[in-house]
Amino acid sequence: MEEHKVEAFDDIRSSENRTEDDANANEGLSKEIDYKIDDVPPWYVCLILSLQHYLTMLGGTVTYPYLISPHLCIPDYDPSRGYLISTTFFVSGICTFLQTTFGARLPIVQGSSMTFLVPLLAVLHLPQWECPERNSNVTLTQDEAAEIWMPRMREVQGAIIGASLVEMAIGMTGMIGFLLNWITPLAIVPTISLVGLSLFAEAAHSASGHWGIAMLTIMLMILFSQCLRNVTLPHPRYSTKTGWTTGQFALFKLFPVLLTIVLSWAFCAILTATNVFKMGNPARTDTLLPVLGNSPWFRVPYPGQWGLPTFTMASILGVLAGSVASAIESVGDYYACARLSGADSPPKHAINRGICVEGIGCVIAGLFGTASGVTSFSENIGAIGITKVASRRVIQYGSLLMILFGMLGKFGGIFVTIPQPILGGMFCIMFSMVTAVGLSTLHFVDLNSSRNIFVLGFSLFMGLCIPKWIQANPGAIQTGNEIADQIITILLSTNMLVGGFIGFLLDNSIPGTDEERGILKWRKQTNIDSGRNVSPKTYELPFITNFMKKHSFFRFLPISPSYEEGSMKNKFFIVRNYFKREKSTEISRVC
């Protein structure tokens, strides 16, 4: 028993040393931050800065409903598309508030996750969910259209809720650290990259309506996000210490998506008004104006607004791949956000809690019917590095703005009227960036190794090949059991699951050193082996932290601020002694 005490003491001492190292590493960043995580700026400053974060996440949040709506069989002229966008903003606001207050407590915005899109498309491409052929000369009423798309939405809702319950369990039990020990960079690269690569057909289809407008959108996006990203514009700034001064605002780096959409949209509006674009041209801006007119001014989204979710094991298992990929991606975002905010690296309990709350957020998204789960938005993490504002309160104000705009029906209706070629150009840029983000993980591994080249190339190729074959041969899987056929079909139709599983299997079975596989650098980056017991106050829960620290039992709860990570053997002795002490205390009280 004394030996375990010594080991525990050594763990605590080493964790204190790591905490000190983290503090020294982030000291330079902390000095550059104007508002740190726990700072509370004046309410009017919070409001302005939160609007900036809201605008930053605008493009990524609006993109997802546009992608999923055609596969749900929602007509272009149906106001329900606007309702879906409004619901997405509303749920993003709720989930962002929960994450910043009770989750990882980092200034992270929650929004629609693209990792859910690929498996959901695999579900919607099953024969029973394919959209029926329509007569272009016949316009369905809203009720008739609802009878077609709402059952599909309810199937999607059930799949998201079921998969998200698993994500909640992964965070609640602290399993995320265990999974990261086995999920290596060569498994992550095909998983994330194939999300973007598998969506090229969606981007091409949207852009093909008018390639000229799509290319204009692409060029504007490249101009703002790459060529002018270091160009700043002067603006007046007031400080209590220095008074009025001139600051520099990185307009192009912060809002490339918004600027691109506004300018391309305005150009299309001019060509529409001058009748350069004839009637029927997909680039016209007045084609879907009736949708805006039919949208209500005020509409509050609510759970079950599309009906009660339906649950099928095949759909849940298919979407589970997207849920796990989203969780792993969020872990990297937590460390990046803490780094840019000048804060200590998040301890294990904060990461566990963040994933658990993200799972809760996905369940909420499923109940409300956004047709997607939620994940951390990297765009807003980048905005922190630019603006030097890392206040948690600013993001909480931003979550209230999301909820407010989510209740304005006309606001969602406006985005429905964006011409399809503009969206096609945006998709080309965004999906290429998703692909590149996945490939960027390769800097951990040795690319001079023929072993690694084989694992990478084979997993990427088969991740594209097998789903393509399944889609071309929808009845190829015949096991004699209809449910088993559906499960296997969905799993093999999901590019990211096929590629990620092959990468995972090969990298953990083909011999290779940890340095060659990139595991040493990967674990150092994600602090997998940190075993931290010291909890910075930044990550403590409001109101109940002191209560949880007073009761030693909470040390065994992976989401508790007093959580102590150690070997199972140590935990057994601690738990046994805890109950022995409680039992002896009870006996003494009785006596």
XYZ file of C-alpha atoms in Angstrom:
591
model
C 0.000 0.000 0.000
C 2.880 2.334 0.790
C 4.262 1.666 -2.687
C 1.027 2.885 -4.284
C 1.151 6.055 -2.203
C 4.691 6.757 -3.444
C 3.600 6.178 -7.066
C 0.641 8.479 -6.617
C 2.911 11.155 -5.132
C 5.301 10.846 -8.072
C 2.377 11.195 -10.509
C 1.193 14.360 -8.782
C 4.692 15.830 -8.685
C 5.326 15.087 -12.361
C 1.969 16.578 -13.304
C 2.852 19.734 -11.366
C 6.083 19.967 -13.369
C 4.130 19.603 -16.620
C 1.707 22.281 -15.515
C 4.627 24.607 -14.841
C 6.106 23.836 -18.278
C 2.771 24.577 -19.937
C 2.526 27.857 -18.072
C 6.012 28.898 -19.203
C 5.278 27.909 -22.794
C 2.073 29.944 -22.879
C 3.402 32.946 -20.970
C 4.284 34.786 -24.171
C 0.854 34.170 -25.665
C -0.872 35.276 -22.452
C 0.775 38.697 -22.629
C -0.599 39.232 -26.140
C -4.210 38.408 -25.203
C -6.336 41.505 -24.557
C -9.107 39.599 -22.782
C -8.182 36.228 -21.266
C -10.564 33.301 -20.832
C -11.851 34.261 -17.390
C -11.983 38.024 -18.084
C -15.384 39.702 -18.338
C -15.356 42.702 -20.727
C -18.132 45.360 -20.507
C -21.442 44.132 -21.919
C -21.308 46.409 -24.978
C -17.785 45.195 -25.795
C -18.975 41.585 -25.404
C -21.863 42.284 -27.768
C -19.657 43.699 -30.521
C -17.014 41.002 -30.199
C -19.644 38.251 -30.066
C -21.195 39.553 -33.310
C -17.781 39.156 -34.908
C -17.613 35.505 -33.812
C -21.153 34.983 -35.041
C -20.236 36.316 -38.485
C -17.158 34.093 -38.525
C -19.209 30.925 -38.041
C -21.941 32.089 -40.431
C -20.536 30.528 -43.600
C -19.876 27.084 -42.154
C -23.252 26.949 -40.418
C -25.265 27.928 -43.492
C -23.384 25.505 -45.751
C -24.590 22.281 -44.155
C -28.374 22.742 -44.590
C -27.807 23.520 -48.282
C -25.942 20.234 -48.712
C -28.376 17.971 -46.873
C -31.682 19.502 -48.066
C -31.711 17.996 -51.604
C -31.001 14.531 -50.189
C -33.862 14.956 -47.723
C -36.051 15.681 -50.785
C -36.947 19.209 -49.597
C -38.007 21.251 -52.685
C -36.101 24.433 -53.536
C -39.224 26.560 -53.111
C -40.185 25.067 -49.710
C -39.845 27.492 -46.728
C -38.782 24.466 -44.688
C -35.248 25.011 -45.986
C -35.244 28.358 -44.174
C -36.677 26.675 -41.070
C -33.820 24.180 -41.175
C -31.240 26.995 -41.302
C -32.926 28.837 -38.422
C -33.068 25.645 -36.362
C -29.366 25.074 -36.988
C -28.511 28.538 -35.628
C -30.841 28.062 -32.662
C -29.307 24.707 -31.686
C -25.754 25.999 -32.245
C -26.473 28.755 -29.735
C -27.755 26.314 -27.112
C -24.822 23.923 -27.592
C -22.244 26.727 -27.542
C -23.606 28.001 -24.227
C -23.537 24.505 -22.723
C -19.987 23.858 -23.946
C -18.553 27.143 -22.671
C -20.354 26.928 -19.324
C -20.416 23.247 -18.380
C -18.255 21.489 -20.984
C -14.584 22.110 -21.693
C -15.194 25.771 -20.657
C -13.013 27.009 -23.496
C -14.143 29.851 -25.818
C -15.259 27.440 -28.541
C -18.249 27.851 -30.864
C -20.318 24.746 -31.650
C -21.749 24.294 -35.128
C -22.791 21.710 -37.732
C -20.236 18.959 -38.251
C -19.318 17.892 -41.772
C -18.187 14.508 -40.452
C -21.862 13.583 -40.047
C -22.672 14.414 -43.671
C -20.985 11.486 -45.406
C -22.579 8.693 -43.311
C -25.961 10.449 -43.437
C -25.764 10.595 -47.230
C -25.056 6.870 -47.184
C -28.247 6.386 -45.151
C -30.317 8.597 -47.454
C -29.029 6.771 -50.526
C -30.597 3.511 -49.393
C -33.351 2.399 -51.827
C -36.176 3.137 -49.377
C -34.979 6.728 -48.840
C -34.130 7.735 -52.422
C -36.114 10.805 -53.519
C -39.051 9.951 -55.811
C -39.039 11.281 -59.358
C -41.004 14.491 -59.747
C -42.735 16.133 -62.643
C -41.063 19.507 -63.101
C -44.368 20.952 -64.271
C -46.149 19.999 -61.037
C -45.549 22.015 -57.869
C -46.296 20.175 -54.651
C -47.989 21.951 -51.781
C -46.036 22.339 -48.551
C -48.056 19.568 -46.886
C -47.505 17.198 -49.803
C -43.781 17.912 -49.784
C -43.672 17.383 -45.993
C -45.081 13.875 -46.401
C -42.031 13.061 -48.546
C -39.152 14.664 -46.663
C -40.222 14.501 -42.998
C -39.970 10.669 -42.702
C -36.416 10.957 -44.020
C -35.644 13.688 -41.512
C -36.995 11.540 -38.667
C -34.720 8.671 -39.761
C -31.746 11.057 -39.728
C -32.755 12.400 -36.306
C -32.878 8.906 -34.805
C -29.480 8.003 -36.286
C -27.861 11.149 -34.839
C -29.414 10.681 -31.398
C -28.401 7.014 -31.185
C -24.798 7.666 -32.293
C -24.508 10.704 -30.010
C -25.443 8.667 -26.949
C -22.284 6.662 -27.627
C -20.266 9.908 -27.825
C -21.727 10.954 -24.464
C -20.614 7.632 -22.984
C -17.117 8.061 -24.472
C -16.764 11.380 -22.668
C -18.520 10.335 -19.450
C -16.339 7.250 -18.953
C -13.078 8.916 -19.989
C -12.765 6.479 -22.897
C -11.569 9.225 -25.256
C -8.031 8.955 -23.834
C -8.050 5.199 -24.384
C -9.239 5.598 -27.972
C -6.515 8.121 -28.727
C -3.922 5.543 -27.674
C -5.029 3.360 -30.603
C -6.202 5.885 -33.182
C -2.972 6.996 -34.837
C -2.235 9.752 -37.370
C -2.370 7.220 -40.227
C -5.932 6.369 -39.169
C -6.970 10.006 -38.785
C -5.668 11.164 -42.180
C -7.967 8.999 -44.357
C -10.885 9.500 -41.967
C -10.882 13.296 -42.211
C -9.554 13.654 -45.763
C -12.199 11.376 -47.249
C -14.917 13.648 -45.859
C -13.827 16.320 -48.328
C -12.802 14.030 -51.189
C -16.100 12.148 -51.191
C -18.120 15.360 -51.580
C -16.595 16.534 -54.873
C -19.748 15.508 -56.756
C -21.895 17.765 -54.547
C -19.634 20.742 -55.224
C -19.515 20.077 -58.972
C -23.298 19.687 -59.209
C -23.952 23.007 -57.452
C -21.307 24.872 -59.464
C -22.428 23.451 -62.806
C -25.511 25.707 -62.837
C -23.218 28.563 -63.904
C -19.501 27.890 -63.842
C -18.714 31.551 -64.477
C -20.327 32.665 -61.207
C -18.830 29.664 -59.407
C -15.324 30.587 -60.617
C -15.887 34.230 -59.611
C -16.792 33.014 -56.137
C -13.699 30.806 -55.991
C -11.392 33.634 -57.113
C -12.861 36.068 -54.574
C -12.439 33.507 -51.835
C -8.807 32.918 -52.802
C -8.210 36.669 -52.977
C -9.649 37.414 -49.537
C -8.507 34.349 -47.612
C -5.030 33.938 -49.112
C -3.752 36.985 -51.004
C -5.156 39.678 -48.685
C -5.107 37.770 -45.404
C -2.270 39.894 -43.983
C -3.792 43.194 -45.145
C -5.366 45.133 -42.267
C -7.619 48.167 -42.277
C -7.160 51.030 -39.766
C -9.996 51.777 -37.352
C -10.418 53.929 -34.215
C -9.995 52.122 -30.901
C -10.529 53.333 -27.354
C -8.636 52.114 -24.294
C -8.867 53.347 -20.689
C -5.059 53.338 -20.514
C -4.117 55.037 -23.796
C -7.364 56.754 -24.821
C -8.292 56.889 -28.507
C -5.799 55.173 -30.772
C -5.734 53.660 -34.258
C -6.012 49.905 -34.418
C -5.665 47.480 -37.292
C -8.559 45.208 -38.247
C -7.919 42.015 -40.261
C -11.141 42.243 -42.263
C -10.153 39.878 -45.064
C -8.689 37.250 -42.758
C -11.704 37.255 -40.448
C -14.578 37.391 -42.923
C -13.465 35.930 -46.282
C -16.602 33.758 -46.555
C -18.999 36.581 -45.748
C -17.293 39.052 -48.112
C -17.241 36.491 -50.914
C -20.927 35.646 -50.591
C -22.010 39.299 -50.365
C -19.993 40.428 -53.421
C -20.942 37.423 -55.585
C -24.575 37.763 -54.532
C -24.573 41.477 -55.343
C -23.018 40.804 -58.764
C -25.704 38.213 -59.528
C -28.380 40.678 -58.377
C -27.088 43.308 -60.830
C -27.063 40.818 -63.725
C -30.567 39.699 -62.730
C -31.915 43.272 -62.594
C -30.416 44.083 -65.997
C -31.872 40.829 -67.401
C -28.459 39.521 -68.438
C -29.440 36.326 -66.675
C -32.607 35.127 -68.381
C -35.479 33.441 -66.571
C -34.574 29.939 -65.494
C -30.887 30.723 -65.059
C -29.721 29.155 -61.736
C -27.649 32.281 -61.018
C -30.687 34.589 -60.843
C -31.374 36.024 -57.390
C -35.156 36.322 -57.713
C -35.945 32.649 -58.367
C -36.543 31.763 -54.724
C -37.813 35.101 -53.432
C -41.269 33.581 -52.695
C -39.558 31.438 -50.051
C -38.540 34.592 -48.216
C -42.059 35.986 -48.514
C -43.604 32.794 -47.130
C -41.226 32.632 -44.156
C -42.668 33.903 -40.832
C -41.070 36.823 -39.056
C -40.819 34.964 -35.770
C -40.667 31.205 -35.290
C -39.349 29.302 -32.263
C -37.817 25.886 -33.126
C -38.822 23.087 -30.769
C -37.967 19.403 -30.252
C -39.967 17.069 -32.448
C -41.012 19.822 -34.876
C -40.646 17.341 -37.756
C -42.232 14.478 -35.787
C -40.888 11.780 -33.465
C -37.456 10.391 -34.467
C -37.270 6.829 -35.759
C -34.438 4.542 -34.700
C -32.856 1.827 -36.841
C -29.664 0.021 -35.907
C -28.235 0.261 -39.432
C -28.470 4.062 -39.519
C -27.122 4.477 -35.980
C -24.060 2.324 -36.645
C -23.369 4.181 -39.884
C -23.527 7.617 -38.266
C -21.407 6.414 -35.325
C -18.315 6.736 -37.526
C -19.013 10.449 -37.981
C -19.641 10.890 -34.261
C -16.321 9.339 -33.237
C -14.424 11.284 -35.924
C -16.032 14.510 -34.700
C -14.989 13.757 -31.105
C -11.356 13.114 -32.076
C -11.293 16.288 -34.147
C -12.674 18.287 -31.194
C -9.894 17.058 -28.893
C -7.361 18.682 -31.205
C -9.464 21.853 -31.239
C -9.430 22.010 -27.429
C -5.637 22.052 -27.331
C -5.437 24.555 -30.201
C -7.954 26.861 -28.504
C -6.126 26.715 -25.164
C -2.835 27.412 -26.922
C -4.139 30.445 -28.831
C -5.883 31.714 -25.692
C -2.628 31.631 -23.711
C -4.160 29.195 -21.204
C -2.873 25.985 -19.665
C -3.478 22.843 -21.698
C -6.869 21.370 -20.785
C -6.711 18.566 -18.185
C -8.263 15.185 -18.858
C -11.468 15.936 -16.961
C -12.100 19.029 -19.119
C -11.576 17.036 -22.316
C -13.849 14.243 -21.084
C -16.509 16.759 -20.105
C -16.179 18.596 -23.400
C -16.780 15.418 -25.413
C -19.663 14.444 -23.119
C -21.333 17.849 -23.533
C -20.693 17.702 -27.279
C -22.542 14.382 -27.287
C -25.393 16.023 -25.370
C -25.374 18.814 -27.956
C -25.658 16.264 -30.760
C -28.634 14.680 -29.006
C -30.245 18.132 -28.769
C -29.532 18.677 -32.469
C -31.187 15.348 -33.212
C -34.246 16.188 -31.139
C -34.683 19.593 -32.802
C -33.965 18.188 -36.268
C -30.942 19.996 -37.727
C -29.983 16.884 -39.752
C -26.493 17.139 -38.256
C -24.532 16.832 -35.039
C -22.394 19.618 -33.592
C -18.648 19.994 -33.262
C -16.066 22.652 -32.425
C -15.584 25.304 -35.104
C -11.927 25.776 -36.052
C -12.764 29.076 -37.787
C -13.626 30.723 -34.485
C -10.525 29.327 -32.808
C -8.496 31.034 -35.537
C -10.397 34.257 -34.909
C -9.148 34.232 -31.302
C -5.554 34.222 -32.524
C -6.272 37.211 -34.746
C -8.427 39.362 -32.456
C -6.532 38.497 -29.229
C -9.879 38.172 -27.457
C -10.288 34.841 -25.667
C -12.979 35.746 -23.147
C -15.449 32.968 -22.427
C -18.136 35.574 -21.819
C -17.811 36.884 -25.383
C -18.634 33.442 -26.806
C -21.547 33.125 -24.391
C -22.934 36.410 -25.704
C -22.430 35.016 -29.194
C -24.489 31.957 -28.277
C -27.367 34.244 -27.280
C -27.122 35.973 -30.671
C -27.337 32.586 -32.404
C -30.460 31.717 -30.425
C -32.016 35.103 -31.245
C -31.351 34.900 -34.987
C -32.516 31.293 -34.955
C -35.982 32.539 -33.942
C -36.185 35.008 -36.834
C -37.775 33.090 -39.707
C -37.029 35.778 -42.304
C -33.352 35.597 -41.406
C -33.163 31.938 -42.397
C -35.289 32.627 -45.485
C -32.733 35.148 -46.756
C -30.026 32.504 -47.055
C -32.289 30.200 -49.033
C -32.308 32.743 -51.868
C -28.525 32.576 -52.413
C -27.975 31.338 -56.008
C -26.777 27.751 -56.263
C -23.611 28.496 -58.326
C -22.332 30.754 -55.540
C -22.737 27.909 -53.096
C -21.020 25.571 -55.557
C -17.966 27.817 -55.596
C -17.957 27.953 -51.801
C -18.234 24.164 -51.619
C -15.192 23.754 -53.873
C -13.110 25.827 -51.452
C -14.528 24.420 -48.208
C -14.324 20.746 -49.163
C -10.767 21.186 -50.381
C -9.891 22.727 -47.020
C -11.468 19.794 -45.158
C -9.338 17.442 -47.253
C -6.207 19.473 -46.554
C -6.896 19.568 -42.801
C -6.961 15.780 -42.805
C -3.743 15.553 -44.810
C -2.006 18.062 -42.517
C -1.845 15.366 -39.817
C 0.825 13.679 -41.959
C 3.477 15.987 -40.508
C 3.575 13.664 -37.500
C 4.614 10.585 -39.511
C 7.764 9.668 -41.437
C 6.807 10.063 -45.103
C 10.136 8.541 -46.185
C 8.907 5.192 -44.866
C 7.580 2.830 -47.549
C 5.396 1.253 -44.846
C 3.640 4.543 -44.146
C 3.268 5.353 -47.849
C 1.552 1.996 -48.397
C -0.832 2.398 -45.437
C -1.756 5.938 -46.499
C -2.224 5.229 -50.203
C -4.135 1.982 -49.773
C -6.522 3.371 -47.136
C -7.318 6.461 -49.219
C -7.800 4.486 -52.432
C -10.018 1.816 -50.876
C -11.957 4.500 -49.015
C -13.009 5.831 -52.423
C -13.180 2.499 -54.285
C -15.399 0.348 -52.051
C -18.190 2.942 -51.448
C -18.246 3.725 -55.178
C -18.764 0.042 -55.969
C -21.508 -0.269 -53.331
C -23.353 2.742 -54.789
C -23.091 1.304 -58.301
C -24.386 -2.080 -57.103
C -27.087 -1.334 -54.511
C -28.229 -4.954 -54.150
C -24.774 -6.506 -53.994
C -24.892 -7.275 -50.253
C -27.052 -10.358 -49.741
C -26.696 -12.016 -46.332
C -30.256 -13.314 -46.100
C -31.117 -10.803 -43.380
C -32.534 -7.447 -44.451
C -31.303 -5.567 -41.359
C -27.807 -7.007 -41.719
C -27.825 -6.039 -45.408
C -28.692 -2.439 -44.529
C -26.033 -2.221 -41.814
C -23.267 -3.567 -44.041
C -24.390 -1.422 -46.992
C -24.325 1.792 -44.948
C -20.964 0.982 -43.357
C -19.339 0.123 -46.697
C -20.911 3.198 -48.349
C -19.286 5.567 -45.843
C -15.950 6.662 -47.293
C -14.499 7.964 -44.037
C -15.367 4.756 -42.174
C -13.900 2.435 -44.805
C -10.696 4.450 -45.244
C -10.276 5.141 -41.527
C -10.814 1.509 -40.541
C -8.324 0.236 -43.126
C -5.768 2.820 -41.993
C -6.383 1.897 -38.345
C -6.114 -1.838 -39.021
C -2.954 -1.667 -41.137
C -1.123 0.844 -38.945
C -1.739 -1.228 -35.814
C -0.878 -4.569 -37.435
C 2.069 -3.896 -39.800
C 5.325 -3.664 -37.798
C 6.754 -0.174 -37.388
C 8.453 1.930 -34.715
C 6.498 4.513 -32.721
C 8.699 7.253 -34.136
C 8.152 6.034 -37.703
C 4.369 5.923 -37.217
C 4.316 9.416 -35.684
C 2.944 8.197 -32.365
C 5.589 9.927 -30.235
C 4.909 13.364 -31.729
C 1.150 12.719 -31.759
C 1.028 11.870 -28.051
C 3.182 14.845 -27.204
C 0.836 17.102 -29.178
C -2.336 15.747 -27.560
C -0.861 15.218 -24.063
C -2.214 11.663 -24.016
C 0.363 10.580 -21.453
C 0.065 13.653 -19.253
C -2.031 12.071 -16.510
C -2.598 15.510 -15.084
C -3.998 15.769 -11.568
C -3.624 19.531 -11.151
C -6.697 21.364 -12.425
C -6.380 25.020 -13.458
C -9.295 27.125 -12.213
C -10.171 27.963 -15.813
C -11.572 24.471 -16.276
C -13.463 24.166 -12.991
C -17.240 23.892 -13.083
C -19.268 26.848 -11.793
C -21.059 26.550 -8.437
C -20.340 22.868 -7.723
C -16.533 22.517 -7.885
C -15.992 23.021 -4.153
C -18.698 20.491 -3.354
C -17.114 17.903 -5.656
C -13.658 18.467 -4.172
C -14.938 17.934 -0.624
C -16.253 14.462 -1.451
C -13.462 12.112 -2.437
C -15.787 9.848 -4.389
C -15.865 12.379 -7.255
C -12.171 11.690 -7.830
C -13.256 8.598 -9.752
C -15.679 10.462 -12.037
C -13.826 11.273 -15.308
C -15.767 14.537 -15.845
C -15.194 15.861 -12.311
C -12.698 18.716 -11.678
C -11.242 16.579 -8.872
C -10.745 13.589 -11.177
C -7.453 11.764 -10.596
C -6.210 9.595 -13.413
C -4.102 6.633 -12.400
C -3.773 2.937 -12.849
C -6.805 0.719 -12.240
C -4.867 -0.999 -9.471
C -4.363 2.281 -7.623
C -8.017 3.134 -8.117
C -9.040 -0.226 -6.658
C -7.070 0.422 -3.477
C -8.402 3.951 -3.179
C -12.030 2.888 -3.698
C -11.667 -0.026 -1.280
C -10.152 2.176 1.440
C -12.789 4.837 0.828
C -15.647 2.429 1.497
C -13.768 0.856 4.407
C -13.403 4.292 5.978
C -17.076 5.076 5.373
C -18.085 1.720 6.882
C -15.914 2.172 9.976
C -17.265 5.691 10.432
C -20.810 4.348 10.289
C -20.000 1.614 12.853
C -18.442 4.189 15.174
C -21.514 6.378 14.846
C -23.819 3.464 15.716
C -21.692 2.443 18.674
